Coordinates of C-alpha atoms in Angstrom, one line a residue:
Chain A
M72 CA 0.0 0.0 0.0
S73 CA 2.9 2.4 0.3
L74 CA 3.8 5.3 -1.9
T75 CA 7.1 6.9 -2.7
V76 CA 7.5 10.5 -3.8
V77 CA 10.6 12.1 -5.2
G78 CA 10.8 15.9 -5.3
S79 CA 11.7 19.2 -3.7
V80 CA 11.7 19.9 0.0
A81 CA 12.0 23.7 0.5
F82 CA 11.6 26.9 2.4
D83 CA 9.1 29.3 0.9
A84 CA 8.7 33.1 1.4
L85 CA 5.2 34.0 0.4
E86 CA 3.3 37.2 -0.2
T87 CA -0.4 37.2 -1.0
P88 CA -3.1 39.9 -0.8
F89 CA -4.0 38.3 2.6
G90 CA -0.6 38.4 4.3
K91 CA 3.0 37.1 4.1
R92 CA 5.3 34.5 5.6
E93 CA 9.1 34.8 5.6
K94 CA 10.4 31.2 5.8
I95 CA 7.9 28.4 5.9
L96 CA 8.0 24.7 5.0
G97 CA 7.3 24.1 1.3
G98 CA 8.3 22.0 -1.7
A99 CA 6.5 19.6 -4.0
A100 CA 7.5 16.4 -2.0
T101 CA 6.4 18.1 1.2
H102 CA 2.9 19.2 0.0
F103 CA 2.4 15.9 -1.8
G104 CA 3.6 13.8 1.1
L105 CA 1.5 15.6 3.7
S106 CA -1.6 15.2 1.5
A107 CA -1.0 11.5 0.7
S108 CA -0.2 10.7 4.3
F109 CA -3.9 10.8 5.2
F110 CA -4.4 7.8 2.9
T111 CA -1.3 5.7 2.9
Q112 CA 2.2 5.3 4.2
V113 CA 4.5 7.7 2.4
N114 CA 8.3 7.6 1.7
A115 CA 9.7 11.0 0.8
V116 CA 12.9 11.2 -1.3
G117 CA 14.6 14.6 -1.4
V118 CA 17.5 16.7 -0.1
V119 CA 17.8 19.5 2.4
G120 CA 20.5 21.6 4.1
D121 CA 21.3 21.5 7.8
D122 CA 19.3 24.7 8.1
F123 CA 16.3 22.3 8.0
G124 CA 15.2 22.2 11.6
D125 CA 13.1 20.2 14.1
E126 CA 10.1 22.3 13.4
E127 CA 10.2 21.2 9.8
W128 CA 11.0 17.5 10.6
D129 CA 8.2 17.5 13.1
V130 CA 5.6 18.1 10.3
F131 CA 6.8 15.0 8.5
R132 CA 6.9 13.0 11.8
R133 CA 3.4 14.0 12.8
H134 CA 2.2 12.4 9.5
H135 CA 4.4 9.3 9.8
I136 CA 6.2 10.1 6.6
N137 CA 9.3 8.1 6.2
T138 CA 12.1 10.7 5.7
N139 CA 15.1 8.3 5.7
D140 CA 15.6 9.1 2.0
I141 CA 15.7 12.9 2.6
E142 CA 19.4 13.5 2.5
V143 CA 20.8 16.2 4.7
V144 CA 23.8 18.0 3.2
P145 CA 26.1 19.3 6.0
D146 CA 26.7 23.0 5.7
G147 CA 24.2 23.0 2.9
K148 CA 21.3 25.3 2.5
T149 CA 17.8 24.1 1.7
F150 CA 16.1 25.1 -1.6
F151 CA 14.5 28.5 -1.2
W152 CA 11.7 30.1 -3.2
R153 CA 10.2 33.5 -2.8
G154 CA 6.9 34.3 -4.6
R155 CA 4.1 36.8 -4.7
Y156 CA 0.5 36.4 -5.7
D157 CA -1.6 39.3 -6.8
Y158 CA -5.4 39.3 -6.7
D159 CA -5.3 36.9 -9.7
M160 CA -4.2 34.0 -7.5
N161 CA -3.8 31.8 -10.6
T162 CA -0.3 33.1 -11.3
A163 CA 2.7 33.0 -9.0
H164 CA 5.3 35.7 -9.5
T165 CA 8.7 34.3 -8.6
L166 CA 10.8 36.9 -6.9
D167 CA 13.8 34.7 -6.0
T168 CA 14.9 31.1 -6.4
Q169 CA 17.9 29.7 -4.6
L170 CA 18.3 26.0 -5.6
N171 CA 21.1 25.5 -3.1
V172 CA 21.5 21.8 -2.3
F173 CA 18.7 21.0 -4.7
E174 CA 20.9 22.0 -7.6
T175 CA 22.9 18.8 -7.4
F176 CA 20.1 16.6 -6.1
Q177 CA 20.8 12.9 -6.9
P178 CA 17.8 10.9 -5.6
K179 CA 19.0 7.9 -3.6
L180 CA 16.2 5.3 -2.9
S181 CA 16.5 2.9 -0.1
E182 CA 15.1 -0.6 -0.6
N183 CA 12.1 0.4 1.4
S184 CA 11.3 3.3 -0.9
K185 CA 11.9 1.1 -4.0
D186 CA 9.5 -1.5 -2.6
A187 CA 6.6 1.0 -2.7
R188 CA 3.6 0.0 -5.0
L189 CA 3.2 3.5 -6.3
L190 CA 5.6 6.2 -7.2
F191 CA 5.1 9.9 -7.8
L192 CA 7.8 11.8 -9.7
A193 CA 7.2 15.4 -8.6
N194 CA 8.5 18.3 -10.8
I195 CA 12.3 17.7 -11.1
L196 CA 14.7 17.4 -14.0
P197 CA 13.0 14.9 -16.4
T198 CA 16.2 12.8 -16.8
L199 CA 16.3 12.4 -13.0
Q200 CA 12.6 11.4 -13.0
K201 CA 13.4 8.7 -15.6
Q202 CA 16.4 7.4 -13.6
V203 CA 14.2 7.1 -10.5
R204 CA 11.5 5.3 -12.3
E205 CA 14.1 2.8 -13.7
Q206 CA 15.1 2.1 -10.1
M207 CA 11.5 0.9 -9.5
P208 CA 10.8 -1.4 -12.4
D209 CA 8.1 -3.3 -10.4
A210 CA 6.2 -0.2 -9.4
E211 CA 2.5 -0.8 -10.1
F212 CA 1.5 2.7 -10.9
V213 CA 3.9 5.6 -11.6
A214 CA 2.7 9.2 -12.1
M215 CA 4.7 12.3 -12.9
D216 CA 4.5 16.1 -12.9
T217 CA 6.6 18.5 -15.0
M218 CA 6.6 22.2 -15.7
N219 CA 6.7 24.7 -18.6
F220 CA 10.5 25.3 -18.1
W221 CA 11.4 21.6 -18.9
I222 CA 8.9 21.4 -21.7
S223 CA 10.4 24.4 -23.4
S224 CA 14.1 23.6 -22.7
M225 CA 14.1 19.8 -23.0
K226 CA 10.8 18.5 -24.4
D227 CA 12.4 15.3 -25.7
A228 CA 13.5 14.3 -22.2
V229 CA 10.1 15.1 -20.9
I230 CA 8.5 12.8 -23.5
E231 CA 11.0 10.0 -22.8
T232 CA 10.0 10.2 -19.2
I233 CA 6.3 10.2 -20.0
K234 CA 6.9 7.0 -22.0
V235 CA 8.0 5.1 -18.9
C236 CA 5.1 6.3 -16.7
D237 CA 1.5 5.3 -16.3
C238 CA 0.0 8.7 -15.5
I239 CA 0.8 12.4 -15.8
I240 CA -0.7 15.1 -13.7
I241 CA -0.2 18.6 -15.3
N242 CA -2.1 21.8 -15.7
D243 CA -3.9 22.8 -18.9
A244 CA -1.3 25.3 -20.1
E245 CA 1.5 22.6 -19.8
A246 CA -0.6 20.1 -21.7
R247 CA -1.2 22.6 -24.5
Q248 CA 2.5 23.6 -24.6
L249 CA 3.7 20.0 -24.6
T250 CA 1.4 19.1 -27.6
E251 CA 1.1 22.5 -29.3
E252 CA -2.6 21.6 -29.4
P253 CA -5.1 24.3 -28.4
S254 CA -7.9 21.8 -27.6
I255 CA -7.3 20.4 -24.1
Y256 CA -9.1 17.2 -25.2
K257 CA -6.9 16.7 -28.2
A258 CA -3.9 17.6 -26.1
A259 CA -4.8 15.0 -23.4
R260 CA -5.4 12.3 -26.1
A261 CA -2.0 13.1 -27.7
I262 CA -0.2 12.8 -24.4
M263 CA -2.1 9.5 -23.6
D264 CA -0.9 8.1 -26.9
L265 CA 2.7 8.3 -25.6
G266 CA 1.7 5.2 -23.7
L267 CA -0.1 6.4 -20.5
K268 CA -3.0 4.8 -18.8
A269 CA -4.3 8.1 -17.4
V270 CA -3.9 11.8 -18.0
V271 CA -5.0 14.3 -15.4
I272 CA -5.3 17.9 -16.4
K273 CA -5.5 20.4 -13.5
R274 CA -7.5 23.5 -14.5
G275 CA -7.1 25.7 -11.4
E276 CA -10.4 27.3 -10.4
Y277 CA -12.2 25.2 -12.9
G278 CA -11.3 21.8 -11.4
A279 CA -9.6 18.9 -12.9
T280 CA -10.3 16.3 -15.6
L281 CA -9.3 12.7 -15.9
F282 CA -8.7 11.0 -19.2
T283 CA -8.3 7.2 -19.4
R284 CA -8.0 5.0 -22.5
D285 CA -11.8 4.9 -22.9
G286 CA -13.1 7.2 -20.2
Y287 CA -13.5 10.8 -19.2
F288 CA -14.3 12.3 -15.8
A289 CA -14.8 15.9 -14.9
A290 CA -14.1 16.9 -11.2
P291 CA -15.3 20.4 -10.3
A292 CA -13.3 22.8 -8.2
Y293 CA -14.6 23.5 -4.7
P294 CA -16.3 26.9 -4.7
L295 CA -13.9 28.7 -2.5
E296 CA -14.9 32.4 -2.1
S297 CA -11.3 33.3 -1.4
V298 CA -8.1 31.4 -2.1
F299 CA -5.6 32.4 0.7
D300 CA -2.4 30.8 -0.7
P301 CA -2.4 28.5 -3.8
T302 CA 1.2 27.4 -3.2
G303 CA 1.4 23.6 -3.4
A304 CA -2.2 23.1 -4.5
G305 CA -1.1 21.0 -7.5
D306 CA 1.1 18.8 -5.4
T307 CA -1.5 18.5 -2.7
F308 CA -4.0 17.4 -5.4
A309 CA -1.5 14.8 -6.6
G310 CA -0.9 13.6 -3.1
G311 CA -4.6 13.0 -2.4
F312 CA -5.0 11.4 -5.8
M313 CA -2.0 9.0 -5.5
G314 CA -2.5 8.5 -1.8
Y315 CA -6.1 7.4 -2.3
L316 CA -5.0 5.0 -5.1
A317 CA -2.2 3.6 -2.9
A318 CA -4.9 2.7 -0.3
H319 CA -6.8 0.5 -2.7
T320 CA -5.7 -2.7 -4.2
E321 CA -7.5 -2.0 -7.5
I322 CA -6.6 0.9 -9.7
N323 CA -9.6 1.1 -12.0
D324 CA -12.0 3.7 -13.4
E325 CA -14.0 3.8 -10.1
T326 CA -11.0 4.3 -7.8
L327 CA -9.4 6.8 -10.2
R328 CA -12.6 8.8 -10.2
R329 CA -12.8 8.9 -6.4
A330 CA -9.0 9.6 -6.3
M331 CA -9.7 12.7 -8.5
I332 CA -12.3 13.9 -5.9
Y333 CA -10.0 13.2 -2.9
G334 CA -7.2 15.1 -4.7
S335 CA -9.6 18.0 -5.3
V336 CA -10.7 17.8 -1.6
M337 CA -7.1 18.0 -0.3
A338 CA -6.2 20.8 -2.7
S339 CA -9.3 22.8 -1.6
F340 CA -8.0 22.7 2.0
N341 CA -4.4 23.5 1.1
V342 CA -5.3 26.9 -0.3
E343 CA -7.3 28.0 2.8
K344 CA -4.1 28.8 4.8
F345 CA -0.4 29.5 4.2
G346 CA 1.9 26.7 3.1
T347 CA 1.2 23.4 4.9
E348 CA -0.7 25.0 7.8
R349 CA -4.2 23.8 6.8
V350 CA -3.4 20.3 5.6
D351 CA -1.1 19.7 8.5
G352 CA -4.0 20.2 10.9
L353 CA -6.7 18.2 8.9
D354 CA -8.7 15.3 10.2
Y355 CA -10.7 12.6 8.5
P356 CA -14.2 13.9 9.4
E357 CA -13.3 17.2 7.6
I358 CA -11.9 15.3 4.6
N359 CA -15.0 13.1 4.2
E360 CA -17.4 15.9 4.8
R361 CA -15.8 17.9 1.9
F362 CA -15.9 14.7 -0.2
R363 CA -19.6 14.5 0.4
T364 CA -19.9 18.1 -0.6
F365 CA -18.2 17.4 -3.9
K366 CA -20.8 14.6 -4.4
Q367 CA -23.6 17.0 -3.7
M368 CA -22.1 19.6 -6.0
T369 CA -22.2 17.3 -9.0
H370 CA -25.1 14.9 -8.4
F371 CA -28.1 14.7 -10.6
D372 CA -30.6 11.9 -11.2
D373 CA -30.2 10.0 -14.4
I374 CA -33.7 10.5 -15.7
P375 CA -34.0 10.7 -19.5
F376 CA -36.5 13.2 -20.8
E377 CA -39.7 11.9 -22.3
R378 CA -42.0 14.3 -24.2
A379 CA -44.8 12.5 -22.4
T380 CA -43.6 13.7 -19.1
A381 CA -44.4 17.2 -20.2
A382 CA -46.7 18.7 -17.6
Chain B
M358 CA -46.3 23.9 -19.6
S359 CA -45.7 26.6 -22.2
L360 CA -42.8 29.0 -22.4
T361 CA -42.5 32.5 -23.9
V362 CA -39.2 33.9 -25.1
V363 CA -38.7 37.6 -26.1
G364 CA -35.6 38.4 -28.1
S365 CA -33.9 38.9 -31.4
V366 CA -34.6 37.0 -34.6
A367 CA -31.8 37.6 -37.0
F368 CA -29.7 36.8 -40.0
D369 CA -26.1 36.0 -39.3
A370 CA -23.1 36.0 -41.5
L371 CA -20.4 33.9 -39.9
E372 CA -16.8 33.1 -40.5
T373 CA -14.9 30.5 -38.4
P374 CA -11.7 28.6 -39.0
F375 CA -13.9 25.8 -40.4
G376 CA -15.8 27.7 -43.0
K377 CA -18.3 30.5 -43.6
R378 CA -22.0 31.2 -44.2
E379 CA -23.3 34.4 -45.7
K380 CA -26.9 34.8 -44.5
I381 CA -28.2 32.2 -42.1
L382 CA -31.0 32.2 -39.5
G383 CA -29.9 33.4 -36.1
G384 CA -30.9 35.5 -33.2
A385 CA -31.3 34.8 -29.4
A386 CA -35.0 34.0 -29.6
T387 CA -34.4 31.7 -32.5
H388 CA -31.6 29.6 -30.8
F389 CA -33.5 29.6 -27.5
G390 CA -36.8 28.7 -29.1
L391 CA -35.4 25.8 -31.2
S392 CA -33.6 24.4 -28.2
A393 CA -36.6 24.7 -25.9
S394 CA -39.0 23.3 -28.5
F395 CA -37.7 19.8 -27.8
F396 CA -39.1 20.0 -24.3
T397 CA -42.1 22.3 -24.3
Q398 CA -44.4 24.5 -26.4
V399 CA -42.7 27.7 -27.2
N400 CA -44.1 31.2 -28.0
A401 CA -41.5 33.4 -29.7
V402 CA -41.9 37.2 -29.4
G403 CA -39.7 39.3 -31.8
V404 CA -39.6 41.3 -35.0
V405 CA -38.4 40.7 -38.5
G406 CA -38.5 42.4 -41.9
D407 CA -40.2 41.1 -44.9
D408 CA -36.9 39.8 -46.1
F409 CA -37.6 36.9 -43.7
G410 CA -38.5 34.1 -46.0
D411 CA -40.3 30.8 -46.0
E412 CA -37.0 28.9 -45.4
E413 CA -36.7 30.8 -42.1
W414 CA -40.3 30.4 -41.1
D415 CA -40.1 26.7 -41.8
V416 CA -37.5 26.2 -39.1
F417 CA -39.9 27.6 -36.5
R418 CA -42.9 25.6 -38.0
R419 CA -40.9 22.3 -38.0
H420 CA -40.5 22.8 -34.2
H421 CA -44.1 23.9 -33.6
I422 CA -42.9 27.3 -32.3
N423 CA -45.8 29.8 -32.1
T424 CA -44.6 32.7 -34.2
N425 CA -47.8 34.8 -34.0
D426 CA -46.0 37.4 -31.9
I427 CA -43.1 37.7 -34.3
E428 CA -44.0 41.0 -35.9
V429 CA -43.2 41.4 -39.6
V430 CA -42.4 45.0 -40.6
P431 CA -43.4 45.7 -44.2
D432 CA -40.4 47.0 -46.3
G433 CA -38.3 46.4 -43.1
K434 CA -35.0 44.6 -42.9
T435 CA -34.3 41.9 -40.4
F436 CA -31.6 42.4 -37.7
F437 CA -28.2 41.4 -39.3
W438 CA -25.0 40.5 -37.6
R439 CA -21.7 39.6 -39.2
G440 CA -19.1 38.0 -37.0
R441 CA -15.8 36.1 -37.1
Y442 CA -14.2 33.6 -34.8
D443 CA -10.5 32.9 -34.8
Y444 CA -9.0 29.7 -33.3
D445 CA -9.8 31.0 -29.9
M446 CA -13.5 30.2 -30.4
N447 CA -14.4 31.9 -27.1
T448 CA -14.5 35.4 -28.5
A449 CA -16.6 36.6 -31.4
H450 CA -15.3 39.5 -33.4
T451 CA -18.2 41.6 -34.6
L452 CA -17.6 42.9 -38.1
D453 CA -21.0 44.5 -38.7
T454 CA -24.2 45.0 -36.9
Q455 CA -27.4 46.3 -38.6
L456 CA -30.2 46.5 -36.1
N457 CA -32.7 47.4 -38.8
V458 CA -36.3 46.7 -37.5
F459 CA -34.9 45.5 -34.2
E460 CA -33.8 49.1 -33.4
T461 CA -37.4 50.1 -32.6
F462 CA -38.5 46.7 -31.3
Q463 CA -41.6 47.0 -29.1
P464 CA -42.5 43.5 -27.9
K465 CA -46.2 42.9 -28.2
L466 CA -47.5 39.8 -26.3
S467 CA -50.7 38.2 -27.2
E468 CA -52.9 36.7 -24.5
N469 CA -51.5 33.3 -25.4
S470 CA -47.9 34.4 -24.9
K471 CA -48.8 36.1 -21.6
D472 CA -50.4 32.9 -20.3
A473 CA -47.2 31.0 -20.5
R474 CA -46.0 29.5 -17.1
L475 CA -42.3 30.5 -17.9
L476 CA -40.7 33.5 -19.5
F477 CA -37.2 34.0 -20.8
L478 CA -36.0 37.6 -21.5
A479 CA -33.2 37.2 -24.0
N480 CA -30.6 39.9 -24.3
I481 CA -32.5 43.1 -25.2
L482 CA -32.7 46.6 -23.7
P483 CA -33.1 46.0 -20.0
T484 CA -36.0 48.5 -19.7
L485 CA -37.8 46.5 -22.4
Q486 CA -37.1 43.3 -20.5
K487 CA -38.7 44.8 -17.5
Q488 CA -41.8 46.0 -19.4
V489 CA -42.3 42.5 -20.8
R490 CA -42.0 40.9 -17.4
E491 CA -44.6 43.4 -16.0
Q492 CA -47.0 42.2 -18.7
M493 CA -46.7 38.7 -17.2
P494 CA -47.3 39.2 -13.5
D495 CA -48.5 35.6 -13.0
A496 CA -45.5 34.0 -14.7
E497 CA -44.2 31.2 -12.4
F498 CA -40.5 31.4 -13.3
V499 CA -38.9 34.3 -15.2
A500 CA -35.2 34.2 -16.3
M501 CA -33.2 36.8 -18.1
D502 CA -30.0 37.2 -20.0
T503 CA -28.1 40.5 -20.5
M504 CA -24.7 41.6 -22.0
N505 CA -21.6 43.6 -21.1
F506 CA -22.9 46.6 -23.3
W507 CA -25.9 47.1 -21.0
I508 CA -24.0 46.5 -17.8
S509 CA -21.5 49.2 -18.7
S510 CA -24.0 51.7 -20.2
M511 CA -27.0 51.2 -18.0
K512 CA -26.2 49.1 -15.0
D513 CA -29.0 50.5 -12.9
A514 CA -31.6 49.4 -15.4
V515 CA -30.1 45.9 -15.6
I516 CA -30.3 45.7 -11.8
E517 CA -33.9 46.9 -11.7
T518 CA -34.8 44.2 -14.2
I519 CA -32.9 41.5 -12.2
K520 CA -35.0 42.5 -9.2
V521 CA -38.3 41.5 -11.0
C522 CA -36.9 38.1 -12.2
D523 CA -36.4 34.7 -10.6
C524 CA -33.2 33.7 -12.4
I525 CA -30.4 35.2 -14.4
I526 CA -28.3 33.2 -17.0
I527 CA -25.1 35.1 -17.8
N528 CA -21.4 34.3 -18.5
D529 CA -18.7 34.7 -15.8
A530 CA -17.2 37.9 -17.3
E531 CA -20.7 39.6 -17.1
A532 CA -21.2 38.4 -13.5
R533 CA -17.8 39.9 -12.6
Q534 CA -18.5 43.1 -14.4
L535 CA -22.0 43.5 -12.9
T536 CA -20.7 43.1 -9.3
E537 CA -17.0 44.3 -9.7
E538 CA -16.2 41.1 -7.8
P539 CA -13.3 38.9 -9.0
S540 CA -14.5 35.8 -7.2
I541 CA -17.2 34.2 -9.3
Y542 CA -18.7 32.7 -6.2
K543 CA -19.0 36.0 -4.4
A544 CA -20.3 37.6 -7.6
A545 CA -23.0 35.0 -7.9
R546 CA -24.1 35.4 -4.3
A547 CA -24.1 39.2 -4.7
I548 CA -26.4 38.9 -7.8
M549 CA -28.6 36.4 -5.9
D550 CA -29.0 38.9 -3.1
L551 CA -30.9 41.2 -5.6
G552 CA -33.8 38.8 -5.0
L553 CA -33.2 35.9 -7.3
K554 CA -34.0 32.2 -6.7
A555 CA -31.2 31.0 -9.0
V556 CA -28.1 32.3 -10.7
V557 CA -26.6 30.4 -13.6
I558 CA -23.1 31.3 -14.6
K559 CA -22.0 30.1 -18.1
R560 CA -18.2 29.4 -18.2
G561 CA -17.8 28.5 -21.8
E562 CA -15.4 25.5 -22.3
Y563 CA -15.5 24.9 -18.5
G564 CA -19.3 24.3 -18.3
A565 CA -21.8 26.1 -16.2
T566 CA -22.6 26.5 -12.5
L567 CA -26.0 26.8 -10.8
F568 CA -26.3 28.8 -7.5
T569 CA -29.6 28.6 -5.6
R570 CA -30.3 30.1 -2.2
D571 CA -28.8 27.2 -0.4
G572 CA -27.3 25.0 -3.1
Y573 CA -24.5 24.8 -5.7
F574 CA -24.3 22.6 -8.8
A575 CA -21.4 22.3 -11.2
A576 CA -22.2 21.1 -14.7
P577 CA -19.2 20.2 -16.8
A578 CA -18.8 21.1 -20.5
Y579 CA -19.1 18.4 -23.0
P580 CA -15.5 17.5 -24.1
L581 CA -15.8 18.6 -27.7
E582 CA -12.6 18.2 -29.6
S583 CA -13.5 21.0 -31.9
V584 CA -16.1 23.7 -31.7
F585 CA -17.4 24.4 -35.1
D586 CA -19.5 27.6 -34.5
P587 CA -20.3 28.8 -31.0
T588 CA -22.9 31.3 -32.2
G589 CA -26.0 30.9 -30.1
A590 CA -24.5 28.4 -27.6
G591 CA -25.6 30.6 -24.7
D592 CA -29.2 30.9 -25.9
T593 CA -29.3 27.3 -26.8
F594 CA -28.2 26.4 -23.2
A595 CA -30.9 28.7 -21.8
G596 CA -33.5 27.1 -24.1
G597 CA -32.7 23.6 -22.9
F598 CA -32.6 24.8 -19.3
M599 CA -35.9 26.7 -19.4
G600 CA -37.6 24.2 -21.8
Y601 CA -36.8 21.4 -19.4
L602 CA -38.2 23.3 -16.5
A603 CA -41.3 24.2 -18.4
A604 CA -41.9 20.5 -19.0
H605 CA -42.1 19.8 -15.3
T606 CA -44.6 20.9 -12.8
E607 CA -42.1 21.3 -10.0
I608 CA -39.2 23.7 -10.2
N609 CA -36.9 22.5 -7.4
D610 CA -33.3 21.7 -6.8
E611 CA -33.6 18.3 -8.6
T612 CA -35.3 19.6 -11.8
L613 CA -32.9 22.7 -11.8
R614 CA -29.9 20.3 -11.8
R615 CA -31.2 18.2 -14.7
A616 CA -32.2 21.4 -16.5
M617 CA -28.6 22.5 -16.2
I618 CA -27.5 19.3 -17.9
Y619 CA -30.1 19.4 -20.6
G620 CA -29.0 23.0 -21.3
S621 CA -25.4 21.8 -21.5
V622 CA -26.5 19.0 -23.8
M623 CA -28.3 21.3 -26.2
A624 CA -25.4 23.8 -26.3
S625 CA -23.0 21.0 -27.0
F626 CA -24.9 20.1 -30.1
N627 CA -25.4 23.7 -31.2
V628 CA -21.7 24.3 -31.6
E629 CA -21.2 21.2 -33.8
K630 CA -22.5 22.9 -37.0
F631 CA -23.2 26.4 -38.3
G632 CA -26.1 28.4 -36.8
T633 CA -29.2 26.3 -36.2
E634 CA -28.2 23.5 -38.5
R635 CA -27.4 20.9 -35.8
V636 CA -30.2 21.6 -33.3
D637 CA -32.8 21.8 -36.1
G638 CA -32.0 18.2 -37.0
L639 CA -31.8 16.7 -33.5
D640 CA -33.9 13.9 -32.2
Y641 CA -34.7 12.6 -28.7
P642 CA -32.5 9.5 -28.7
E643 CA -29.4 11.8 -29.5
I644 CA -30.4 14.2 -26.7
N645 CA -30.9 11.5 -24.1
E646 CA -27.7 9.6 -25.1
R647 CA -25.7 12.8 -24.6
F648 CA -27.5 13.4 -21.3
R649 CA -26.4 9.9 -20.2
T650 CA -22.8 10.8 -21.3
F651 CA -22.9 13.8 -19.0
K652 CA -24.0 11.5 -16.2
Q653 CA -21.0 9.2 -16.9
M654 CA -18.7 12.2 -17.1
T655 CA -19.5 13.2 -13.6
H656 CA -20.5 10.1 -11.7
F657 CA -18.5 8.7 -8.8
D658 CA -19.6 6.5 -5.9
D659 CA -20.1 8.3 -2.6
I660 CA -17.8 6.0 -0.6
P661 CA -16.1 7.9 2.3
F662 CA -12.4 7.0 2.9
E663 CA -11.6 4.9 6.0
R664 CA -8.0 4.4 7.0
A665 CA -9.0 0.8 7.7
T666 CA -9.8 0.2 4.0
A667 CA -6.1 0.8 3.2
A668 CA -4.8 -2.3 1.4

């Protein structure tokens, strides 16, 4: 049932219309791991500097995330990102990026991490993603993320990595950029044709859509009146999605659909507070209550229209 | 069970990346009426010139739409609109607008039209919409559309009209413009507070959302790989929505939700061909098959997560 994630562990400095934080826990593997930890046992693979303190490690410990494969570089500094969001919370403005120890990150997977049934390759160099995937030939379901920077600078490597995965979880702009196809539906099918079983397109405030070989599922976004801090929402979605799948023996259309909703549920919580604050403090009743709300938001009775029923 | 619509009946000249048409039947009342005619008996109120020919009248006749209140102005010319769509099919570029007889349109409702249970005020001068609504004080459910032009030039009149309606069906940009509220959820609630029972926000390729006093429903868009001609999609949506409601004695959360889906179904057909071509030729099996597809696109089993279920 376990799940391994490889990706960044970082410090973020954030500024939104609602406030700011100077140095808080962030990173793709962090947001993914926290979210997934509500559903399954998570192994996190990453690298930090020795400026990574007890307060940060405690967040992982609280959620029983295995951090044995998070390498600590002596005298190294942890990946740092400073970003700002204006009222259009859909776009992050990067003010500063210090890769630090992440610049030379070489993922080292212990046997325990390699034994996981599921693997998530968070957004890192596509060639590194591929190397990690090849260290886990028996993984049952492997999903990946990527970003516009890699698509524009090394698209071939991104495609080679996609070819060894089962699922990709990206946003609509990345799907269009990768395929040069304006229609998100054609784009998703084109990516699927690289050999994937599932393509998940994240559409921000419009929700997320799942494409499988012969299926399509539309998950709405939770109607949040205000997004407090969108940082990590995509990784939190992926964590709920993969975590839910890891908790089930069957990965089929039904579990994939519910995984889409649990991913949406977790992402909707993530944006309610800064960084990891909201997800860190979540409990199961809250999670399932919001899951039920998603059901209510989309449910309608399957009653075909008959002219005769006309009143 | 009947439904009255007041709005434009027009000739359109269209150009899309897929082809062009010089002078085809169009107009809000036309698209709305055709769509609604599959569900209920429709009375259309509008005005045309004597250039409006048998070919056009036949479209209304085929669908048993009562055209007694479509005034024909001798020696008058029918409202004409010329538009172009580029690959971004979301925005229409208006090349020419000739209001002609529509410029002095004074809706005249026969007793038959006034007796309808439901009324749809398509996008016309808001003061005219209000006058029509006041001619039908006993209407059970009145919905309206409007446009950015009226919101910017006479917002007060738009608001006065909203106050005498039960429902508004507008796109997200219009909702934001009307309320100066970036959050579509806050915008919808603000519009609801003017006294509406329901607010429907059309979100183009992202579907449509229904807000009621205490409910929220998200309808996805149909995953069309290519939109052929979006002209009239919004009115076709409204026609399916209002037509479905007119066919049912109860207007409640359940029928409103299915009405949202039937509206989405009809709009998804409308954009597959030029103008009214596709909807004109529709049949019930096609409509209900697509309704079922919408169900499949959004269905998931309401199974809460239990840590114990972890494999």
